Coordinates of C-alpha atoms in Angstrom, one line a residue:
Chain A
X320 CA -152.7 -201.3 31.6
X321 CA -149.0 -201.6 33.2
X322 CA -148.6 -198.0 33.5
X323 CA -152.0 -197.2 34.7
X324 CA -151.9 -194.7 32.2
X325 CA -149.2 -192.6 33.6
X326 CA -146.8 -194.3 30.8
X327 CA -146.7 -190.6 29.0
X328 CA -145.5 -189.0 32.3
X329 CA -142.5 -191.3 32.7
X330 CA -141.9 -191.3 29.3
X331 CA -141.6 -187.4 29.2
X332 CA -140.0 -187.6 32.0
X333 CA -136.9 -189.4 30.9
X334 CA -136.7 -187.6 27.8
X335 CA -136.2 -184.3 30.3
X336 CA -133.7 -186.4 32.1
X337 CA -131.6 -187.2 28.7
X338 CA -132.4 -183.3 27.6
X339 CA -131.1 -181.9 31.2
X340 CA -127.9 -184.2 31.7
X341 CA -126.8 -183.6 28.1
X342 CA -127.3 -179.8 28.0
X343 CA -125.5 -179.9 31.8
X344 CA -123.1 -181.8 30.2
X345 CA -122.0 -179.6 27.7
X346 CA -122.4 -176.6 30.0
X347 CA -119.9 -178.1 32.7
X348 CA -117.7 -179.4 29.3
X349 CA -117.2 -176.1 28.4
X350 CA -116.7 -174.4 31.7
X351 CA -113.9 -177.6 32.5
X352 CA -111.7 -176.5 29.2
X353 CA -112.1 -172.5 30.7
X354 CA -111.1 -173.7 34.2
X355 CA -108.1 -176.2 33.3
X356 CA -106.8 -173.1 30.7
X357 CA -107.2 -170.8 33.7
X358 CA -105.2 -173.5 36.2
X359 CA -102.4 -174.1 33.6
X360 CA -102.4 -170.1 32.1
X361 CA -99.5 -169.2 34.6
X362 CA -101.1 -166.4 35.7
X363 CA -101.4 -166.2 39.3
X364 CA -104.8 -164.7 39.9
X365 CA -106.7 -166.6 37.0
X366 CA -105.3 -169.8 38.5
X367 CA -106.2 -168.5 42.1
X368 CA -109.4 -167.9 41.4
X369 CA -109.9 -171.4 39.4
X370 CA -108.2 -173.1 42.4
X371 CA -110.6 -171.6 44.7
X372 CA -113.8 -172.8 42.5
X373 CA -112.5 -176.3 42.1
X374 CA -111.8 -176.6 45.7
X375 CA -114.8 -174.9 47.4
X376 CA -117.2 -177.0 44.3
X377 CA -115.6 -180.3 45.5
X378 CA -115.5 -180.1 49.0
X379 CA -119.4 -179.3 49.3
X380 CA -122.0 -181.4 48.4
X381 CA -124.3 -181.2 45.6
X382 CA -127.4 -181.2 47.3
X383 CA -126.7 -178.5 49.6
X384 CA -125.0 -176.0 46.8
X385 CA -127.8 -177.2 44.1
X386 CA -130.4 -175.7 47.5
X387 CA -128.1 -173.1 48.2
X388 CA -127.6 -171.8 44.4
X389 CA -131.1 -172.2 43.3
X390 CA -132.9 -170.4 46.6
X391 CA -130.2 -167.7 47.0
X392 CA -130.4 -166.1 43.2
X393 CA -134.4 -166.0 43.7
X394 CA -133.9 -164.8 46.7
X395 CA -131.7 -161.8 45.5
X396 CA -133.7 -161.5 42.1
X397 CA -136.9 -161.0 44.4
X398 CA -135.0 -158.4 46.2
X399 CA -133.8 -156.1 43.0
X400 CA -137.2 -156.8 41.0
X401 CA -139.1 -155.5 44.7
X402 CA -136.2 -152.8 45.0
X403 CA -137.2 -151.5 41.1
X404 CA -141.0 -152.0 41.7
X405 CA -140.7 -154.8 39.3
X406 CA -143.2 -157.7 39.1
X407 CA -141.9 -160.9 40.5
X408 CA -139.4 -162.9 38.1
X409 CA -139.6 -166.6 38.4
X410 CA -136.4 -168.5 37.4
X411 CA -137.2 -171.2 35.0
X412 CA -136.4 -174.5 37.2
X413 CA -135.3 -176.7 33.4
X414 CA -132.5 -173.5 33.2
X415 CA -131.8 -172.9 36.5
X416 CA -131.2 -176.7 36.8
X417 CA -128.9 -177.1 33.6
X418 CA -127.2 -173.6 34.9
X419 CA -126.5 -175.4 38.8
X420 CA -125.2 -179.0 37.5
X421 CA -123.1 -177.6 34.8
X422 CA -121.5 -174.9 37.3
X423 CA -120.6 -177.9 40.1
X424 CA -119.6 -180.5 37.2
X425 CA -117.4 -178.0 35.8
X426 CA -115.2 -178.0 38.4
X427 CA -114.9 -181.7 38.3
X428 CA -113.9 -181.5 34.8
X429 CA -111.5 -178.4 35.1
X430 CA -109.5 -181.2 37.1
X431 CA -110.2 -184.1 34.2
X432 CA -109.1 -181.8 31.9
X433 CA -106.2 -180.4 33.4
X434 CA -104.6 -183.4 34.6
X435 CA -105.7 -185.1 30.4
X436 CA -103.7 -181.5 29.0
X437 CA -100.8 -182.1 31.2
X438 CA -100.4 -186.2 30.1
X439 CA -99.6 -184.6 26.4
X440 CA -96.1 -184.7 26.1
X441 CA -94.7 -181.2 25.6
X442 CA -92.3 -181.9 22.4
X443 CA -95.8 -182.4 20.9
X444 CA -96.6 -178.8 21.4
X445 CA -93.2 -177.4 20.9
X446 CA -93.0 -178.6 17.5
X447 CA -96.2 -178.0 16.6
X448 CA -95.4 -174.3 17.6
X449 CA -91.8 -174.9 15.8
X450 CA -94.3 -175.6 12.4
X451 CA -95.6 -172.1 12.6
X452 CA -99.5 -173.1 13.6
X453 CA -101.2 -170.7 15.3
X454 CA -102.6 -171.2 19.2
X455 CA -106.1 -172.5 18.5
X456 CA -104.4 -174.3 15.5
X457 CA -102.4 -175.8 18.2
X458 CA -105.4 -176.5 20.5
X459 CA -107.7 -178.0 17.7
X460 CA -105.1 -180.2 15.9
X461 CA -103.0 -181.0 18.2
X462 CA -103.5 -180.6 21.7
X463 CA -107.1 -181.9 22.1
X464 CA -107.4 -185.1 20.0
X465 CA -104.2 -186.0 22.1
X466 CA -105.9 -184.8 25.5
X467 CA -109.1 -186.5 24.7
X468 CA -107.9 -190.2 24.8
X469 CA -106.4 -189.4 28.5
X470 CA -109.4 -187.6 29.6
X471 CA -112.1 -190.1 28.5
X472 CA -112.5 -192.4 31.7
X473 CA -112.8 -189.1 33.3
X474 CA -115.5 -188.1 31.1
X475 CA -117.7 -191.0 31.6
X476 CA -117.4 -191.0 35.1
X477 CA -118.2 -187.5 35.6
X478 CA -121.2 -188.3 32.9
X479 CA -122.3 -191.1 34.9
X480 CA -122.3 -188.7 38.3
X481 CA -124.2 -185.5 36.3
X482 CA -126.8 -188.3 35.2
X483 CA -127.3 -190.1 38.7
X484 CA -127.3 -185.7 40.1
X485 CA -130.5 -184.8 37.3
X486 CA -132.5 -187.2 40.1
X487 CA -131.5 -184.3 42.6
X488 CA -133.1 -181.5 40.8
X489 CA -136.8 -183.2 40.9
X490 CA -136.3 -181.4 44.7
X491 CA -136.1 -177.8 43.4
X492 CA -138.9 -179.0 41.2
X493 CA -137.8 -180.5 38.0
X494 CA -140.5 -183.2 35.8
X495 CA -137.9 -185.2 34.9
X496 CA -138.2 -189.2 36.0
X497 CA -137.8 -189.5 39.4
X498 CA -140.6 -186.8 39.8
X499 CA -142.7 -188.4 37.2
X500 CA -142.9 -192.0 39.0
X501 CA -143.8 -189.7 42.1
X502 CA -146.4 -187.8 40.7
X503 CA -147.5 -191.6 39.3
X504 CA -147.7 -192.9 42.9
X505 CA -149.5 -190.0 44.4
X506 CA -152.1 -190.5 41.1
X507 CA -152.3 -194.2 41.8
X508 CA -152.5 -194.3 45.5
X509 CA -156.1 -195.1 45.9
X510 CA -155.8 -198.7 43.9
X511 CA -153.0 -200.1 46.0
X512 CA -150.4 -199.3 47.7
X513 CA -147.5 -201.7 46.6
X514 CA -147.1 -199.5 43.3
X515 CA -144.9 -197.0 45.0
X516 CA -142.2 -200.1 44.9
X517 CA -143.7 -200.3 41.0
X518 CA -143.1 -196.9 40.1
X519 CA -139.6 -196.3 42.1
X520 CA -138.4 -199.6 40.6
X521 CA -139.7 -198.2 37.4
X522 CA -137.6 -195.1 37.7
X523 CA -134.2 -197.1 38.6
X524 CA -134.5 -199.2 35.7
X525 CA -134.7 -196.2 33.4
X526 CA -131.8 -195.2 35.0
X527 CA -130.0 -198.6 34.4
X528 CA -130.9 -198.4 31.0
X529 CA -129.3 -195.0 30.2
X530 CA -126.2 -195.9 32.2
X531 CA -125.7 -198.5 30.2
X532 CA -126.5 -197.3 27.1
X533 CA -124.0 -194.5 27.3
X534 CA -121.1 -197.1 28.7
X535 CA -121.6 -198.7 25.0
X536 CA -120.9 -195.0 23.5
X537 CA -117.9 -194.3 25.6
X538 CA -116.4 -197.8 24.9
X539 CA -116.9 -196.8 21.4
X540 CA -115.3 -193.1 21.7
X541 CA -112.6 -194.7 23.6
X542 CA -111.6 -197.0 20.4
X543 CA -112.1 -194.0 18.4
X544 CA -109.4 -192.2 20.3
X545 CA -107.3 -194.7 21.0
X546 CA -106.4 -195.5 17.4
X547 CA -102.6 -195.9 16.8
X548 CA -102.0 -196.7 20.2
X549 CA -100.0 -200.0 21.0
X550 CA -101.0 -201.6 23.6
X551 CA -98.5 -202.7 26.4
X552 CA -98.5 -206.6 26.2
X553 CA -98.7 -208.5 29.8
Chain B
X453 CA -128.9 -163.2 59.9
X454 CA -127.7 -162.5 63.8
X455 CA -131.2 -163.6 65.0
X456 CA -130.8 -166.9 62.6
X457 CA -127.5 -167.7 64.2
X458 CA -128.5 -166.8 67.7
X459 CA -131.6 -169.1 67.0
X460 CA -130.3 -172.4 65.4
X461 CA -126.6 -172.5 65.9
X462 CA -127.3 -174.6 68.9
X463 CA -129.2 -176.9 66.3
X464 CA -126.3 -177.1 63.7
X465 CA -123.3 -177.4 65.9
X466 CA -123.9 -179.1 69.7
X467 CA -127.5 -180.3 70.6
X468 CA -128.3 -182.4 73.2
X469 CA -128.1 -186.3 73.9
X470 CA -131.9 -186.2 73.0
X471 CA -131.4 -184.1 70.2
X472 CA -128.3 -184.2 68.9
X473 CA -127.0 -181.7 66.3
X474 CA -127.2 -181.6 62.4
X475 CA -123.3 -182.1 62.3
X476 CA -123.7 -185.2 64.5
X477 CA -126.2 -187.0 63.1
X478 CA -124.4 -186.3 59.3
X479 CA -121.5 -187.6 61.1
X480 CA -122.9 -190.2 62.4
X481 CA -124.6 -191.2 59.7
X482 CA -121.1 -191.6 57.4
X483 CA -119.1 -193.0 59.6
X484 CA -122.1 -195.9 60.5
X485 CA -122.4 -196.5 56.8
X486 CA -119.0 -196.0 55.9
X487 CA -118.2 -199.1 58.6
X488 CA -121.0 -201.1 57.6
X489 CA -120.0 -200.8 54.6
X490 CA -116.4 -201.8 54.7
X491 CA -117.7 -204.9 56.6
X492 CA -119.5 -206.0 53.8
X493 CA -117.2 -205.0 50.8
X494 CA -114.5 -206.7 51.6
X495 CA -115.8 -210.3 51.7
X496 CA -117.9 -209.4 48.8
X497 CA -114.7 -208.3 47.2
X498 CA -112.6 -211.1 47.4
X499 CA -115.8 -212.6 45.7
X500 CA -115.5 -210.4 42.8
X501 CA -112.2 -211.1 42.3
X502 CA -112.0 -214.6 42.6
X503 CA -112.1 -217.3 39.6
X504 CA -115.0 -219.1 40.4
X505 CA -117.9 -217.8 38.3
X506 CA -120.7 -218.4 40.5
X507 CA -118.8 -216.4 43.6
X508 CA -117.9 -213.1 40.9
X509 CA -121.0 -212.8 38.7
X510 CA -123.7 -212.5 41.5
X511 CA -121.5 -209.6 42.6
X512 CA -121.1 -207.8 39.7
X513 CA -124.5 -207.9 39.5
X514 CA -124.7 -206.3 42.3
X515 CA -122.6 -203.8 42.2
X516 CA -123.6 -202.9 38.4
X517 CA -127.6 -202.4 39.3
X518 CA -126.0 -199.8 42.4
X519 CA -123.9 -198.4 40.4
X520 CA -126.0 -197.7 37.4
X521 CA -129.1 -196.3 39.6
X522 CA -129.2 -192.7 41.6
X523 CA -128.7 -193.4 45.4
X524 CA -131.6 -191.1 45.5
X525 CA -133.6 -193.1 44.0
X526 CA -132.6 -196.5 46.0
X527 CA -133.5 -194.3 49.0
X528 CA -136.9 -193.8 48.0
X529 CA -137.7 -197.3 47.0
X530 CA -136.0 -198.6 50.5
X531 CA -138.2 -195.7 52.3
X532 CA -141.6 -195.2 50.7
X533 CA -141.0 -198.4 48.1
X534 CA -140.4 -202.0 50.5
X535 CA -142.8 -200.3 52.9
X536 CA -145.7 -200.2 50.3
X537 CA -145.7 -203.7 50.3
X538 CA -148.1 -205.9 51.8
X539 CA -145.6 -208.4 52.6
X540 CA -143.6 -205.9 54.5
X541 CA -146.0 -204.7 56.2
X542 CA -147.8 -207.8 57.8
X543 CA -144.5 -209.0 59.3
X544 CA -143.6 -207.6 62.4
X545 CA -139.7 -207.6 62.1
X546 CA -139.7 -205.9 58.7
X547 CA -142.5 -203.8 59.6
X548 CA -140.8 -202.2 62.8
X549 CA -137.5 -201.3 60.7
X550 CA -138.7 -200.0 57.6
X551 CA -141.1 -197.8 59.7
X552 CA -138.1 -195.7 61.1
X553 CA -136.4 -193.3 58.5
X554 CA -133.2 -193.6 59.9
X555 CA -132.9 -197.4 59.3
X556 CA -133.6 -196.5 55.6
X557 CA -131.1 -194.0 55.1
X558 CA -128.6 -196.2 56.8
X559 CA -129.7 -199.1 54.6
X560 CA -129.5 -197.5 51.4
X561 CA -126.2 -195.4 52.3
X562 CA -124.6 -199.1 53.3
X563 CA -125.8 -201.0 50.0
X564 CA -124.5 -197.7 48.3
X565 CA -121.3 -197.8 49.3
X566 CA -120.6 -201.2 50.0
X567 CA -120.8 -201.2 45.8
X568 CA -118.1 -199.1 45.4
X569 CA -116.0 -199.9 48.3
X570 CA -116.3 -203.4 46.4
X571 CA -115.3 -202.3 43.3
X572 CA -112.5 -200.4 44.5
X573 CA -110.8 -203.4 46.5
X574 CA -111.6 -205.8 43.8
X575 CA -109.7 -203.9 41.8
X576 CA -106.8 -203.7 44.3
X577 CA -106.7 -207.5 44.9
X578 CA -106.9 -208.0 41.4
X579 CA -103.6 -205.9 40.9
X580 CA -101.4 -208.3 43.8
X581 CA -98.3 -209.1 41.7
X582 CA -98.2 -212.3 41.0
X583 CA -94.7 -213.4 42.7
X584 CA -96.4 -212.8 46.0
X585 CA -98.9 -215.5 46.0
X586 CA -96.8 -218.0 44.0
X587 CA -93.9 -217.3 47.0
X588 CA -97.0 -217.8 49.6
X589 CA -98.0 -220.4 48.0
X590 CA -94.5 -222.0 47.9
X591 CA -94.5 -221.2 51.8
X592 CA -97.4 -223.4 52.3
X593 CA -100.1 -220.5 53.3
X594 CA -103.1 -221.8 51.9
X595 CA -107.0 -220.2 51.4
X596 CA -107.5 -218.0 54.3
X597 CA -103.6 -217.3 55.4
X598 CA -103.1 -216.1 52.2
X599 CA -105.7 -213.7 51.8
X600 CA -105.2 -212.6 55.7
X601 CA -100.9 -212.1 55.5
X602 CA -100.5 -211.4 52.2
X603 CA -103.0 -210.1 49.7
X604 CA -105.1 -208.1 51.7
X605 CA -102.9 -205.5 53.7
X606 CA -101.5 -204.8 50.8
X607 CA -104.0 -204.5 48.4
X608 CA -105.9 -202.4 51.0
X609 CA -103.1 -200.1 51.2
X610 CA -103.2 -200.0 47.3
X611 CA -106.8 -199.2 47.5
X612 CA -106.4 -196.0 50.1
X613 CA -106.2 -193.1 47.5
X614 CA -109.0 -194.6 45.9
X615 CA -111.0 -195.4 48.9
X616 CA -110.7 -191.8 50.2
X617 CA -112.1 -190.5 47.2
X618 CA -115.3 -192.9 48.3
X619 CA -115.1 -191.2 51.4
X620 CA -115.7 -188.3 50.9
X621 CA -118.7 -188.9 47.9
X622 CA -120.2 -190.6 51.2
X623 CA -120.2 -187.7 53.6
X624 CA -121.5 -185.5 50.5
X625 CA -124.1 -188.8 49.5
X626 CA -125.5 -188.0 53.3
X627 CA -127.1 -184.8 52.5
X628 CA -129.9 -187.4 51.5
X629 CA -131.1 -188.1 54.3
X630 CA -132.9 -185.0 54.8
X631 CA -135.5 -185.5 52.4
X632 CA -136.4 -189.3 54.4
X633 CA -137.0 -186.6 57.1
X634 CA -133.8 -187.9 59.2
X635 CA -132.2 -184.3 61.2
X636 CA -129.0 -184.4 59.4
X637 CA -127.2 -181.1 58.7
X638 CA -129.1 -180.3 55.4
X639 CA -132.6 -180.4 57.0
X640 CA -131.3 -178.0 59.9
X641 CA -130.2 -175.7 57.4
X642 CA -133.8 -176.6 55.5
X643 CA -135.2 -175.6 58.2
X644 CA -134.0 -172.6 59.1
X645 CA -133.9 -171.4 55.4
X646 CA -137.6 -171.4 55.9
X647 CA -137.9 -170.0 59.0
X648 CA -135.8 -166.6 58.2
X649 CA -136.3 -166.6 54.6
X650 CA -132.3 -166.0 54.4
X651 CA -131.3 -168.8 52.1
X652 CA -128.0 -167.6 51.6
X653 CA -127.1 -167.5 55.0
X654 CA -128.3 -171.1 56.1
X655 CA -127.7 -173.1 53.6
X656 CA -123.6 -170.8 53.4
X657 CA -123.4 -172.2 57.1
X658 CA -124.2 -175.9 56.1
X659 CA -122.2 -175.2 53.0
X660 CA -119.1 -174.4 55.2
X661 CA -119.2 -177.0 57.7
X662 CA -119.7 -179.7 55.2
X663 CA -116.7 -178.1 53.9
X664 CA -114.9 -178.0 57.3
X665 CA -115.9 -182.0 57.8
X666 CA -114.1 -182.9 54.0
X667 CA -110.8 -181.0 54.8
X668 CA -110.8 -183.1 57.8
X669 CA -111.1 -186.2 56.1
X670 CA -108.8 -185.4 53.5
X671 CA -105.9 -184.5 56.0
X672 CA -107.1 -187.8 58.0
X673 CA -106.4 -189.7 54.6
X674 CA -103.3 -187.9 54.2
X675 CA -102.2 -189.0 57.7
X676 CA -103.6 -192.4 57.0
X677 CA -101.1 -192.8 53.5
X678 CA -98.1 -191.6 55.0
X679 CA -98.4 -193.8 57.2
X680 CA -99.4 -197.2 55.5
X681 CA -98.1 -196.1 52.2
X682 CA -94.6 -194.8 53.8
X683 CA -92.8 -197.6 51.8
X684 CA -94.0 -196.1 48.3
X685 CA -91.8 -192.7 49.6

């Protein structure tokens, strides 16, 4: 057999790397809209504290904050459930994982996000506002199809990064693919060595494949939201 | 925390010549890829860029399987992958460098960035106005002149913001060297997270200086703009 039966394992394996980058995803989605509203609120402490997050998130790498995050909270959840006489908590490494990606990718899309809200011209707003609609009126009809077609580059890019970063999290102990071709080379070490290069180029291919796969959807969103738009002629 | 510090501080910050420092060897390590890098990107750029088909698609071949694949895992298959291999193995040359994890690292950080860097000063040449080679070309610069005086310092001034950006995803892209066992600042801090069991603290410290080393970089980049982009003022 190709896989030396350990085609289930990498199987299951990329299906937790397409579950764990697209929950991620939405997790740092949602946390980018929060974080740009907070920069652009024009209140001085919500946009202090949102600078602060975007700066400290992007200045550090992920590795280090994904180790730093994951060890420190079971670290201090040891402490309290020992402090309580509690019995030892384990955090779930799938959550904790989703939890750690979408809290560093969030700050990557607060600046996607704020920079896509700011390309909207204003008189767009004003007169929406001038037509009586309400603020989330405003925000679902108006302000975010608009803000979408400037902030989808960003979005794939920062999709493309969060699914390259689920390879991180096999080292705090994830099975998703990268972990799955090593647990196949550890299985299959005793019938030859060369399928470490099997398995790993295995894995990258996988990899390849979902990259390109979703640059097909975003070249499909971006005609979606670029509807009505005339191009500039060269 | 105190004992922690007292202990490895030596180990983060200023080690010796025959052990040199976590902060030395991840700075090391970016600025050695980050060079090697920018050797090979820019040939392989003006490839990517140019007309001829069979010069441009072998590159953006290239650069598409990087880009598309986790440097993680091109690390492992450089590391534990080529030296699985028979082939490898049995010569002496390959067998000698692939043995040391530090030639890896560098390897795989070089082909890593060398992708981008490519990408990003393709895109840059690519973007030359066009009046500019057709007034070179009416000067009589030909092949080499042409790309030496005219297109690229300016479409590596063009390419800067962009290439800073790079930069910076490199010196972060280093913390991967600690799990091919190389010393960098990550494994000190792996290191001493298990030795204390105070995770907050030494992986905070690491945290912080990798910090410290992008704010450099970034004002360096700054300096670097206003001085080669002073025209765009």
């Amino acid at each position: 057999m190709l896989f030396e039966g350990y085609g289930r394992l990498l199987w299951d394996g990329t299906l937790e790397t397409i579950q764990l980058s697209l929950l991620s995803l939405l997790f740092a989605f949602v946390i980018g809209l929060l974080g740009a509203a907070a920069k652009l609120s024009g209140n001085r402490w919500l946009s202090l504290v949102a600078t602060l997050y975007t700066t400290l998130i992007r200045g550090v790498p992920d590795l280090v904050l994904m180790l730093l995050l994951y060890y420190s909270f079971q670290d201090w959840l040891n402490r309290l459930t020992d402090a309580l006489n509690l019995q030892q908590i384990d955090i779930d490494p799938f959550f904790a994982g989703i939890c750690v990606l979408g809290f560093i990718y969030g700050a990557y899309f607060t600046e996607t996000f704020r920079g896509s809200v700011l390309a909207v011209p204003k008189g767009q707003l004003e007169a929406a506002a001038v037509y009586g609609l309400s603020r989330w009126q405003i925000f679902r009809r108006i302000l975010f199809p608009q803000m979408m077609r400037f902030a989808l580059p960003g979005i794939s890019n920062n999709w493309q990064v969060i699914l390259k970063a689920t390879a991180l999290v096999s080292i705090i102990g994830l099975h998703e693919v990268v972990r799955a071709a090593q647990d196949a080379i550890t299985g299959t070490s005793s019938k030859g060595a060369y399928h470490a290069f099997f398995f790993l180029s295995v894995a990258g291919l996988i990899y390849l494949l979902l990259t390109s796969l979703s640059n097909m959807v975003f070249m499909t969103l971006e005609q979606r939201y670029s509807i009505g738009i005339r191009r500039p002629e060269l | 925390m105190i004992e922690l510090i007292q202990q490895y501080w030596q180990q983060y910050l200023c080690g010796t010549p025959a052990h040199p420092s976590g902060l030395v060897i991840t700075l090391w390590l970016t600025v050695a890829s980050l060079g090697l890098g920018f050797l090979l990107a820019v040939p392989l750029a003006v490839a990517k860029a140019s007309t001829k088909r069979w010069l441009a698609v072998p590159v953006a071949i290239y650069t598409y399987v990087i880009r598309g694949t986790p440097l993680y895992v091109q690390l492992l298959l450089l590391y534990s992958g080529l030296y699985s291999l028979d082939a490898v193995r049995s010569t002496a040359f390959l067998n000698g460098f692939f043995r040391d994890a530090f030639n890896c690292t560098i390897l795989a950080f070089t082909l890593n960035t060398a992708a981008y860097t490519t990408e990003i000063f393709a895109g840059a040449i690519k973007t030359t106005p066009r009046g500019e080679i057709e007034a070179a070309r009416a000067c009589g610069m030909s092949g080499l002149t042409l790309y030496r005086c005219i297109i690229m310092p300016s479409a590596l001034r063009r390419a800067l913001p962009a290439y800073s950006n790079e930069v910076i995803l490199m010196l972060h892209a280093t913390t991967l060297a600690a799990t091919a066992t190389v010393p960098d600042l990550l494994k000190v801090a792996r290191n001493a997270a298990s030795d204390y069991y105070l995770p907050f603290v030494a992986y905070g410290i690491a945290a912080v200086l990798y910090l410290c080393i992008s704010f450099a970089l970034i004002w360096l980049f700054r300096l670097a703009e206003h001085r080669w982009l002073a025209y765009l003022r």
